[in-house]
PDB file of C-alpha atoms and ligand atoms in Angstrom:
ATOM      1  CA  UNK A   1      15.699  -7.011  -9.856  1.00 97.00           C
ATOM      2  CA  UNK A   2      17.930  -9.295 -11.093  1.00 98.00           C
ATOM      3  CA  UNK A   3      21.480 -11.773  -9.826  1.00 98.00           C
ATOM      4  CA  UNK A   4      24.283 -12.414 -12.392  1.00 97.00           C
ATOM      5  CA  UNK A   5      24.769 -15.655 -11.832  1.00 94.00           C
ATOM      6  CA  UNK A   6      28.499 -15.354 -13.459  1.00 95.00           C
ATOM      7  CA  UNK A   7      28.957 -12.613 -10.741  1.00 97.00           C
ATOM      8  CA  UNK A   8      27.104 -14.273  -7.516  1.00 97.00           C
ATOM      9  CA  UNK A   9      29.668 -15.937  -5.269  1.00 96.00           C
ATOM     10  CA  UNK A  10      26.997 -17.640  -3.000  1.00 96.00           C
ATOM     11  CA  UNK A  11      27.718 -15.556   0.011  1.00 97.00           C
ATOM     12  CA  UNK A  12      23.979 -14.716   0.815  1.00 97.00           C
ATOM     13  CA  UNK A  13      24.912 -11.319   2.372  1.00 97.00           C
ATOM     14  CA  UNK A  14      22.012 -10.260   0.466  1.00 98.00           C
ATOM     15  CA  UNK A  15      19.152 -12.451   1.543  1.00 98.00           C
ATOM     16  CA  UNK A  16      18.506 -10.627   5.078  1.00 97.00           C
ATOM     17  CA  UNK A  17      17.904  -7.654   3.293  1.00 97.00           C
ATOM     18  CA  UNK A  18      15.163  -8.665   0.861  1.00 97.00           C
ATOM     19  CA  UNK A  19      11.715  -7.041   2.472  1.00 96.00           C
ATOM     20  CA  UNK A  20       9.668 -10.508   1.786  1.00 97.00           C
ATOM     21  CA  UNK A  21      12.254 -13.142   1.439  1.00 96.00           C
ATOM     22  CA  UNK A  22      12.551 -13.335  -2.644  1.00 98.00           C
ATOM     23  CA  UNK A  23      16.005 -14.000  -2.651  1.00 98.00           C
ATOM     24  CA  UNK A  24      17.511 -17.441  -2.047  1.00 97.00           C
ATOM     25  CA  UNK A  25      20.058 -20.036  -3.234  1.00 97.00           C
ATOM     26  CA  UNK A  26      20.651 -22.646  -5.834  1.00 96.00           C
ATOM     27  CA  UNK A  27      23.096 -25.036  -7.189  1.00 94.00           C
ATOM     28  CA  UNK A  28      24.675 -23.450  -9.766  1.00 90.00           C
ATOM     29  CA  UNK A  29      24.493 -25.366 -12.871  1.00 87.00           C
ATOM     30  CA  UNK A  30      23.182 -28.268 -11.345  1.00 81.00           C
ATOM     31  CA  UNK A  31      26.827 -28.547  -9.619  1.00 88.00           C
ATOM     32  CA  UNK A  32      27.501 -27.859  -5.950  1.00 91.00           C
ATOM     33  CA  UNK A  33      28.461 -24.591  -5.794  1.00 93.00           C
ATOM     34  CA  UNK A  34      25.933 -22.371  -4.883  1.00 95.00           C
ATOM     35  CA  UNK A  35      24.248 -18.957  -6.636  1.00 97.00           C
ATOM     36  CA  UNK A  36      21.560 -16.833  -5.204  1.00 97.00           C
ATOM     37  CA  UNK A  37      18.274 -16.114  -7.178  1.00 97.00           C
ATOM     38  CA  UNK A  38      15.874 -14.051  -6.745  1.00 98.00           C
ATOM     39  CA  UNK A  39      12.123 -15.002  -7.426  1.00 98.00           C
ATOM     40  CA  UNK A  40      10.596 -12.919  -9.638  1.00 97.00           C
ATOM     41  CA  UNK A  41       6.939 -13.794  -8.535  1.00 97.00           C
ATOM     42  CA  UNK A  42       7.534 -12.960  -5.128  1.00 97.00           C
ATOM     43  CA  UNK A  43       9.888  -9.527  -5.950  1.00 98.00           C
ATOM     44  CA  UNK A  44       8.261  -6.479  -5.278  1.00 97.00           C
ATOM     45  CA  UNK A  45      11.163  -4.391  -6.895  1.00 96.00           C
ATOM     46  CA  UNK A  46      11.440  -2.137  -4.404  1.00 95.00           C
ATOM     47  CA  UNK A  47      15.089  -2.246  -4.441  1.00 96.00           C
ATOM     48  CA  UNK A  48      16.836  -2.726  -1.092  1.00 97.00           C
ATOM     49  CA  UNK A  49      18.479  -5.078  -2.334  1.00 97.00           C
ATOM     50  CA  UNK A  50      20.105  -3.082  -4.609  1.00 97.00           C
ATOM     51  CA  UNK A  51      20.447   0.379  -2.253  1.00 96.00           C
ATOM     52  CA  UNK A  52      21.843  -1.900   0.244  1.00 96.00           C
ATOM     53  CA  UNK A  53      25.361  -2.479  -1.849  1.00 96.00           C
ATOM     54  CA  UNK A  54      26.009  -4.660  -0.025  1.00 96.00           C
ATOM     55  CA  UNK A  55      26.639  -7.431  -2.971  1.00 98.00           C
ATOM     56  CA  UNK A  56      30.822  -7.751  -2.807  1.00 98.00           C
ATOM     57  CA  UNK A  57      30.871  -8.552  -6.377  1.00 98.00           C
ATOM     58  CA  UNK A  58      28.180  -6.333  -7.598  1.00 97.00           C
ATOM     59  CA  UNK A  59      25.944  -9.033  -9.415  1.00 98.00           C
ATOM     60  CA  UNK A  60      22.643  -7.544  -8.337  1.00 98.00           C
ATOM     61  CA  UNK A  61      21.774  -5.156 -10.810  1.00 97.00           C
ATOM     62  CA  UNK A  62      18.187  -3.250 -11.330  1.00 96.00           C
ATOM     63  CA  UNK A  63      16.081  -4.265 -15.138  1.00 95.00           C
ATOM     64  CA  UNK A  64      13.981  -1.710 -16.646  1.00 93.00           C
ATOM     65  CA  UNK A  65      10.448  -2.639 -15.905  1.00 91.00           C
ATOM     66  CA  UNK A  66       7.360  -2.976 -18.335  1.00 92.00           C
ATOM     67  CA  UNK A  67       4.384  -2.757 -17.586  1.00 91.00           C
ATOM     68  CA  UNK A  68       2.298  -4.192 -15.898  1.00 92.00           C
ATOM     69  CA  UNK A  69       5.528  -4.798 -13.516  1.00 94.00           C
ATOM     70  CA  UNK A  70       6.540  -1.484 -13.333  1.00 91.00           C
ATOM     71  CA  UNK A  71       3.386  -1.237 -11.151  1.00 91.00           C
ATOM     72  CA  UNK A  72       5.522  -2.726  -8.297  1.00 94.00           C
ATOM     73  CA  UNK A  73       8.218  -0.642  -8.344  1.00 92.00           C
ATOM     74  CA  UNK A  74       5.568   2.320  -8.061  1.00 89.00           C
ATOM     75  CA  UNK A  75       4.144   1.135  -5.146  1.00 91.00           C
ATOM     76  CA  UNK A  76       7.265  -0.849  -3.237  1.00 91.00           C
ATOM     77  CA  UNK A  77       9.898   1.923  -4.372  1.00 85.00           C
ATOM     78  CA  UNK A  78       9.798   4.976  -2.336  1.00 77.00           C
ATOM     79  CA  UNK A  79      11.904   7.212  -4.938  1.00 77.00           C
ATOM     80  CA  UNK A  80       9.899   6.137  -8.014  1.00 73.00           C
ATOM     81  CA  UNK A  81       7.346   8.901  -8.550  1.00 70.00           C
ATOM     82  CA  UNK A  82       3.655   7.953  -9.252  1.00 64.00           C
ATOM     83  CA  UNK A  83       3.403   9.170 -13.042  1.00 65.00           C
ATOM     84  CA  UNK A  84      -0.237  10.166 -12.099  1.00 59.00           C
ATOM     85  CA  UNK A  85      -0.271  11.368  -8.816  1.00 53.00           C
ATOM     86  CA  UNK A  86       3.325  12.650  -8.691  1.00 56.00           C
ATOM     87  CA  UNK A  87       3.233  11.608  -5.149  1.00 52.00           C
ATOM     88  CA  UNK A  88       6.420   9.023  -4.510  1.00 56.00           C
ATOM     89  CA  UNK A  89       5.115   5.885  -2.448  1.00 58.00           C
ATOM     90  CA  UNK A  90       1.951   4.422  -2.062  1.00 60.00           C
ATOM     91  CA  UNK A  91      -0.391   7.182  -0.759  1.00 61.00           C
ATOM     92  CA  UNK A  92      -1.652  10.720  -0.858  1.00 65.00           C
ATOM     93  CA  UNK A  93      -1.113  13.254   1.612  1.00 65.00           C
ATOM     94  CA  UNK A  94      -4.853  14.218   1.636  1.00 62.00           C
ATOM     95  CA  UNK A  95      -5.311  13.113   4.927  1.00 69.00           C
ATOM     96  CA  UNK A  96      -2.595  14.166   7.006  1.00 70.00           C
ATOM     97  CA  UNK A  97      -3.187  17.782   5.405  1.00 76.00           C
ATOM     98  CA  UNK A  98      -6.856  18.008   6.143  1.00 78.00           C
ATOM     99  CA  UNK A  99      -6.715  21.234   7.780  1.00 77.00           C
ATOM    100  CA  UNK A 100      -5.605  22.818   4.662  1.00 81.00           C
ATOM    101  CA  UNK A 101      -7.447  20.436   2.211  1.00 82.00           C
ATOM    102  CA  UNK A 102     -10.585  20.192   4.350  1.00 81.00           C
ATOM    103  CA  UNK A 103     -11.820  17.317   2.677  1.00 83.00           C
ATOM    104  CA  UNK A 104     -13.138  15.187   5.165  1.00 84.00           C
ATOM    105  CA  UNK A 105     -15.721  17.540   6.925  1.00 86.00           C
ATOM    106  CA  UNK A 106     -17.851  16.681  10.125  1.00 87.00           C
ATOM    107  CA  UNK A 107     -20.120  14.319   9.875  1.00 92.00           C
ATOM    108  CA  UNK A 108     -17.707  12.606   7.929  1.00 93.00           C
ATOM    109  CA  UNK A 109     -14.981  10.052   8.521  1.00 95.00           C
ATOM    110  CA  UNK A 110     -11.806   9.494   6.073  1.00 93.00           C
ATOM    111  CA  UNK A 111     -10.851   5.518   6.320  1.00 95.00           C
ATOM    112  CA  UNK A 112      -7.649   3.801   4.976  1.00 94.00           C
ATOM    113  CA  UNK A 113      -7.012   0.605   4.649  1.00 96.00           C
ATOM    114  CA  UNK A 114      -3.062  -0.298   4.065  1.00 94.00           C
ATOM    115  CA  UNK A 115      -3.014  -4.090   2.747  1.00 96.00           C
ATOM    116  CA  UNK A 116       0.350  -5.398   2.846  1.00 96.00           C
ATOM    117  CA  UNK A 117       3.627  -5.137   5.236  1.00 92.00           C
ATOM    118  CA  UNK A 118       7.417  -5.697   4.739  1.00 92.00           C
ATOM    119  CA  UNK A 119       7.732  -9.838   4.852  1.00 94.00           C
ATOM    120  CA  UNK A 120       4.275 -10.267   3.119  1.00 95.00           C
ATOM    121  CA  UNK A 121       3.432  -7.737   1.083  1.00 96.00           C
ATOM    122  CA  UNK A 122       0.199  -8.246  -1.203  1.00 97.00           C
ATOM    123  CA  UNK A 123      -1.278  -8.925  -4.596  1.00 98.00           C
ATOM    124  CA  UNK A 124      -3.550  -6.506  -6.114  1.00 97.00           C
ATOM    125  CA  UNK A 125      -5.968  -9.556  -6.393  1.00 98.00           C
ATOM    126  CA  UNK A 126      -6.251  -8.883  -2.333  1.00 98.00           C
ATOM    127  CA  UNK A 127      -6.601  -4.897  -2.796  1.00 98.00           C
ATOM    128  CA  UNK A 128      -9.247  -5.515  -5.139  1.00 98.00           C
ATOM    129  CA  UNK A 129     -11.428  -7.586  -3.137  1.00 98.00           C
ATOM    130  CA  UNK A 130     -11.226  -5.318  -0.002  1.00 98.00           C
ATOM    131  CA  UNK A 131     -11.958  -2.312  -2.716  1.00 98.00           C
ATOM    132  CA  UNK A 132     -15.256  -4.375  -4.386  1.00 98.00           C
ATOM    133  CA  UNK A 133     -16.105  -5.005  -0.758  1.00 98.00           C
ATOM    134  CA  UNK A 134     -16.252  -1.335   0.669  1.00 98.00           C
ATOM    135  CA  UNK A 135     -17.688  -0.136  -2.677  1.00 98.00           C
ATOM    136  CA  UNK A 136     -21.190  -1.956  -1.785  1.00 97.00           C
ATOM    137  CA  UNK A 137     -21.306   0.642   1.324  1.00 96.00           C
ATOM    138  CA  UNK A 138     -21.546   3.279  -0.588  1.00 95.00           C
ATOM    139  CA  UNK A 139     -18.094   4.846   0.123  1.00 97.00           C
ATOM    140  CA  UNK A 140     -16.292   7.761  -2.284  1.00 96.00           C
ATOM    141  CA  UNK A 141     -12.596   6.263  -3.088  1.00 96.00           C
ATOM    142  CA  UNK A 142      -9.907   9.386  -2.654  1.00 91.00           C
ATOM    143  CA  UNK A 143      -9.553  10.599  -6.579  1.00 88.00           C
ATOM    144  CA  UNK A 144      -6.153  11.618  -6.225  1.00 84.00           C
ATOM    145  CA  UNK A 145      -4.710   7.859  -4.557  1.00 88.00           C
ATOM    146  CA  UNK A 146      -2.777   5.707  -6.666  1.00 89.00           C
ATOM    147  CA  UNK A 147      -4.972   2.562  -6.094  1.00 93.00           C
ATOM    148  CA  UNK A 148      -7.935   4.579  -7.170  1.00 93.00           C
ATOM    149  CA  UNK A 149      -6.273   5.684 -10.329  1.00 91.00           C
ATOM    150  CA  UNK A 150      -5.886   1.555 -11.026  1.00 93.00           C
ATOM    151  CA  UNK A 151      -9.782   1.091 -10.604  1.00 96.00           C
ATOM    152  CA  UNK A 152     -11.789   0.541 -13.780  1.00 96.00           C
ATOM    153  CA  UNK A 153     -14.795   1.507 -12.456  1.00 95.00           C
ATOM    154  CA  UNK A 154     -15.158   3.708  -9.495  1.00 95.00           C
ATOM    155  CA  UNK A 155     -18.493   3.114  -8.554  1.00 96.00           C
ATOM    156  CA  UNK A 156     -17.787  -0.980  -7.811  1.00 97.00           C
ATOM    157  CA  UNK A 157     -13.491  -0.415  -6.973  1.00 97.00           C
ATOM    158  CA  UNK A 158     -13.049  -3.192 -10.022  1.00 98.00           C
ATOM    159  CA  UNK A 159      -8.653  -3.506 -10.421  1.00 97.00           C
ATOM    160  CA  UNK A 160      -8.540  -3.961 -13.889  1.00 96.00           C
ATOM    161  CA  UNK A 161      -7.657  -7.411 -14.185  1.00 96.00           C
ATOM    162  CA  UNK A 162      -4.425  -7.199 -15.955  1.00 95.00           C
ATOM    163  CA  UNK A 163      -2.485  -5.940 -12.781  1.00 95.00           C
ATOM    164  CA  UNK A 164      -4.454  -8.696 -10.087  1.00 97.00           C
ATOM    165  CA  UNK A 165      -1.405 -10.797  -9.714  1.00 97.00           C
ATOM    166  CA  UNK A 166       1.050  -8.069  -9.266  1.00 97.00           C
ATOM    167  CA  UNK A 167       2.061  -8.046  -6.051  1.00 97.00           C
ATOM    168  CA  UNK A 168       3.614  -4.627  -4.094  1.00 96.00           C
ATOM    169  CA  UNK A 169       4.835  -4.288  -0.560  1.00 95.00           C
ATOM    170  CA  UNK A 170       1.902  -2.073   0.293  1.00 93.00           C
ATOM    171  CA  UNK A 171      -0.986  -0.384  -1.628  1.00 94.00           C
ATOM    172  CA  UNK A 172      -3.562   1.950   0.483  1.00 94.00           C
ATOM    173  CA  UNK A 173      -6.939   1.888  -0.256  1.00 96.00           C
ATOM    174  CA  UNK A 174      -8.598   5.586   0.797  1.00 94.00           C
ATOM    175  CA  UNK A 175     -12.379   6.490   0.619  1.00 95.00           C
ATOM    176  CA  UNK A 176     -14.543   9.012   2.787  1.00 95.00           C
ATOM    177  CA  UNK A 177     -18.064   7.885   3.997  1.00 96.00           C
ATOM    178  CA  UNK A 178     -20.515   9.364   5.817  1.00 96.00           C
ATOM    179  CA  UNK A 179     -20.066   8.920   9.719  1.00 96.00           C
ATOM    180  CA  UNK A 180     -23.801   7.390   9.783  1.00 96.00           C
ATOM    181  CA  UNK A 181     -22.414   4.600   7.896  1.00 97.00           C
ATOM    182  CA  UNK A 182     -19.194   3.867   9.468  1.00 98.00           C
ATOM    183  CA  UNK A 183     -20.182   1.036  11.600  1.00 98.00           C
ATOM    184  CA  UNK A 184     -21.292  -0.396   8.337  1.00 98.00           C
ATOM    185  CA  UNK A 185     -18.401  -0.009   6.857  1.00 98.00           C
ATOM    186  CA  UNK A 186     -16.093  -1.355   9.479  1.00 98.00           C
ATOM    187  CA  UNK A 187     -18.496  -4.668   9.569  1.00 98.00           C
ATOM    188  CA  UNK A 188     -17.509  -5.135   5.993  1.00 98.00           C
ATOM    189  CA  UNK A 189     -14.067  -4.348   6.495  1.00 98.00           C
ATOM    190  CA  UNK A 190     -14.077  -7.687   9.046  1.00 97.00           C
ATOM    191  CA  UNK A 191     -16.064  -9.823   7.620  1.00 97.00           C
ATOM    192  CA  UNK A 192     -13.708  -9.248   4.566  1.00 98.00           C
ATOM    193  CA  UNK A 193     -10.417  -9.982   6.246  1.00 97.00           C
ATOM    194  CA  UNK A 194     -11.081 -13.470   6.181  1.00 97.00           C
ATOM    195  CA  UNK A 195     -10.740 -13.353   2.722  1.00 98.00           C
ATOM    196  CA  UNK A 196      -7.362 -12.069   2.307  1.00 98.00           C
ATOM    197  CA  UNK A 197      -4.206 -13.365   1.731  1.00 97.00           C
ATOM    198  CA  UNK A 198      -2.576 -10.422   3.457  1.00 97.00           C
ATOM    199  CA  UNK A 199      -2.313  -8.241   6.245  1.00 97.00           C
ATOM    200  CA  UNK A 200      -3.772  -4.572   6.494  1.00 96.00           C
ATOM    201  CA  UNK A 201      -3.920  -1.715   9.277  1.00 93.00           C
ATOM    202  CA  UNK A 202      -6.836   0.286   9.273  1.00 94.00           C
ATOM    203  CA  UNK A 203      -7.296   4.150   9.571  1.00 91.00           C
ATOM    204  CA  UNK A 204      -9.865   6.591  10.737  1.00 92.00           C
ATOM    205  CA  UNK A 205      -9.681   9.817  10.401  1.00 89.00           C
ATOM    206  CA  UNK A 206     -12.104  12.336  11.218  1.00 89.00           C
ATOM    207  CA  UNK A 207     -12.104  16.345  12.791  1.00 85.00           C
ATOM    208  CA  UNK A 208     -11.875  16.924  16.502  1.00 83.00           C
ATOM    209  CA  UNK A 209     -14.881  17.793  18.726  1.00 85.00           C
ATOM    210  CA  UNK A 210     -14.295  20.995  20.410  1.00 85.00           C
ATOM    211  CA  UNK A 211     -13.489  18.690  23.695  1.00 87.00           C
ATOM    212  CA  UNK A 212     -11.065  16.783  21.228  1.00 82.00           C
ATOM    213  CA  UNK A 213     -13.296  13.743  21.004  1.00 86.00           C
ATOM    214  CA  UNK A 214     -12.956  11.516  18.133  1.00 89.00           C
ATOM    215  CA  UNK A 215     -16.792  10.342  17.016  1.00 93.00           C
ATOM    216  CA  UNK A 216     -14.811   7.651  14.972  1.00 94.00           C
ATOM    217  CA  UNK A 217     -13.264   5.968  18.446  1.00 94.00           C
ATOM    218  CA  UNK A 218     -16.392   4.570  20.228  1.00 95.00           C
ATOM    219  CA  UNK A 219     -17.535   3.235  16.443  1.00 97.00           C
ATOM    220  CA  UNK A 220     -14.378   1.366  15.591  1.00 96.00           C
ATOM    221  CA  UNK A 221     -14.865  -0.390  19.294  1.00 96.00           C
ATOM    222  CA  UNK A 222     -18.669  -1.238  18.766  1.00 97.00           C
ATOM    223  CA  UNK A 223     -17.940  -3.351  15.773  1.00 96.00           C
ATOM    224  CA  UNK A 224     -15.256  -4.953  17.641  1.00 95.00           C
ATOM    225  CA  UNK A 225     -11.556  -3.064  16.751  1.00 94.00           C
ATOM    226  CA  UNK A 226      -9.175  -1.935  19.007  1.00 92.00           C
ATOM    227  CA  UNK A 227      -8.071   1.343  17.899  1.00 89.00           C
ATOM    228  CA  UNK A 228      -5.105   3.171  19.191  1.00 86.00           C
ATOM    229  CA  UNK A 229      -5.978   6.908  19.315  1.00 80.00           C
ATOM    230  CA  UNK A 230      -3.486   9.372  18.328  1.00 74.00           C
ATOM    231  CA  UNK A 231      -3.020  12.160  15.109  1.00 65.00           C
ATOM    232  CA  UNK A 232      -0.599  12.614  12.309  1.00 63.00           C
ATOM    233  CA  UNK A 233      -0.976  16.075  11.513  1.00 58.00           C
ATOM    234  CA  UNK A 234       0.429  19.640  10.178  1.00 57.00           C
ATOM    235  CA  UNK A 235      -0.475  21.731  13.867  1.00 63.00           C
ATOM    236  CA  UNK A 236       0.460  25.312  12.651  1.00 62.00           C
ATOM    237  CA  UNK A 237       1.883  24.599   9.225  1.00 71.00           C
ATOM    238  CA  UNK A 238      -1.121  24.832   6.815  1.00 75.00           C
ATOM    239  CA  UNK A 239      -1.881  27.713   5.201  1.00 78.00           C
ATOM    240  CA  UNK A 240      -4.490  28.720   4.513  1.00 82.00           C
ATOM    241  CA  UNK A 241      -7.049  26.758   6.833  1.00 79.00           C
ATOM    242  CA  UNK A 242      -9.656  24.991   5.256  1.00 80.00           C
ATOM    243  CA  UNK A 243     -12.994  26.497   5.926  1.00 80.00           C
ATOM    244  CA  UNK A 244     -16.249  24.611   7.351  1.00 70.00           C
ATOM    245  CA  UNK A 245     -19.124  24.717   5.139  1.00 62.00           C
TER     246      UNK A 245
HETATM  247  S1  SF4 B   1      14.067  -5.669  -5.174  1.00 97.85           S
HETATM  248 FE1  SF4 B   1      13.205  -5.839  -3.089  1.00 97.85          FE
HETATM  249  S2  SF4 B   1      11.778  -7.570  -3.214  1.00 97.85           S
HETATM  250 FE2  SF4 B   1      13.121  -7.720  -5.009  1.00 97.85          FE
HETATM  251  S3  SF4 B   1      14.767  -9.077  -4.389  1.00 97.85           S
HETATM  252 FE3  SF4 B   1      15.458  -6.970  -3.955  1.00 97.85          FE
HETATM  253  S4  SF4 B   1      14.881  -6.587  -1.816  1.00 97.85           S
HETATM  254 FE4  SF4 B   1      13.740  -8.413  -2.520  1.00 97.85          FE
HETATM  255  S1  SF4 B   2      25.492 -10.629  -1.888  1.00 97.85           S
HETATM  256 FE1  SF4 B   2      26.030 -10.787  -4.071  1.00 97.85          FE
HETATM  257  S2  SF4 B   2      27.489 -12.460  -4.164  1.00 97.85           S
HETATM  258 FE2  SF4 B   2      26.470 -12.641  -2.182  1.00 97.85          FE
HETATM  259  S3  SF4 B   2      24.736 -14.051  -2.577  1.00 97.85           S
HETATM  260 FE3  SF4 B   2      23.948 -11.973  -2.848  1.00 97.85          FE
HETATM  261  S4  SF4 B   2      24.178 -11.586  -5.053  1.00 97.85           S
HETATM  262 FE4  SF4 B   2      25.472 -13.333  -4.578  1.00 97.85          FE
END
């Protein structure tokens, strides 16, 4: 995204509605007059800015993206369309559709971990670390999620490095492990956090018991989380049902 500068009037109407604070202002010209800019490090491109119309002059105006910045308007823009998922956003719907997909089965737990937030967003530098981290576990990264598709080796989660300092306002990482090795898992998960220069929410997801408990729950608490149970799903929609093996 970019700001005429012939255009901008200085009115910073616009700045409130940038999701992590990119846009601010400068003297124009080295005079006093002021011009807003917008950083292009920090810009995620997902285009509020823009949607917003809010600019009275109309000096905010979209650029066609190259890659490997394009990559941000993938996963920051909700109406640009993954070209290899053709899922718009940052996910897949695998999990909320497990009843029809069936792909996380008992004895099995479905974990996502959603680096970044409006007002922070992240780096792919931070998505790969978490990724290499989990990967030592012995987890299966979801083949159809966008991250996954950016991985140059799925048996490690290496980003390929030409996209690490790309930043997005969220990117999900999605794998499915064995319930035997969740707690595992979620140790690494912590111990990685540290490491970050981000935020991420964290989410289980595994079938019912028939007296609808959730074997994930008492796991997530040993290792010292604080989950908040409650489902996202299709009840009655999906046809047809997956079956157990
Ligand atoms: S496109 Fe999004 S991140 Fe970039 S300046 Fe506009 S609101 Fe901020
Ligand atoms: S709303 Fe338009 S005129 Fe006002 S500061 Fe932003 S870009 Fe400039």
């Amino acid at each position: 995204m970019q700001i005429d500068k012939e255009k901008c009037t200085g009115c910073e109407a616009c700045h409130p509605y940038c999701t992590v604070g990119a846009i601010h202002s400068v003297k124009k010209d080295g005079g006093e007059d002021l011009v807003s800019v917008i950083d292009q490090d920090e810009c995620v491109e997902c285009g509020v800015c823009h949607r917003a119309n809010i600019c009275p002059t109309d000096a905010i105006y979209p650029v066609e993206l190259k890659w490997p910045r394009s990559l941000r308007g993938v996963f920051s823009d909700p109406l640009t369309v993954h070209k290899d998922t053709g899922i718009a956003g940052r996910g897949t719907e695998e999990m909320k559709t497990n009843d029809v997909t069936g792909r996380i089965r008992r004895g099995h737990a479905g974990v996502a971990i959603e680096l970044g937030r409006p007002g922070i967003g992240t780096r792919f530098r931070d998505v790969d670390i978490m990724a290499q981290a989990v990967a030592k576990v012995g987890v299966v990264f979801e083949p159809k999620n966008p991250v996954t598709f950016l991985m140059v080796d799925k048996s490690t989660g290496k980003i390929r490095e030409d996209i690490l300092n790309e930043k997005a306002l969220s990117a999900i990482i999605e794998c499915g492990i064995e319930m035997d090795k969740l707690e595992n898992l979620l140790s690494v998960i912590k111990a990685t956090a540290p490491k970050l220069n981000t935020v991420f929410s964290l989410d289980l997801i595994c079938k019912m018991g028939e007296k609808g408990e959730m074997e994930t729950l008492p796991i997530a608490q040993k290792v010292g989380f604080t989950p908040r149970p409650n489902t996202k799903n299709n009840i009655g929609f999906g046809r047809p049902l997956a079956k157990e093996e």
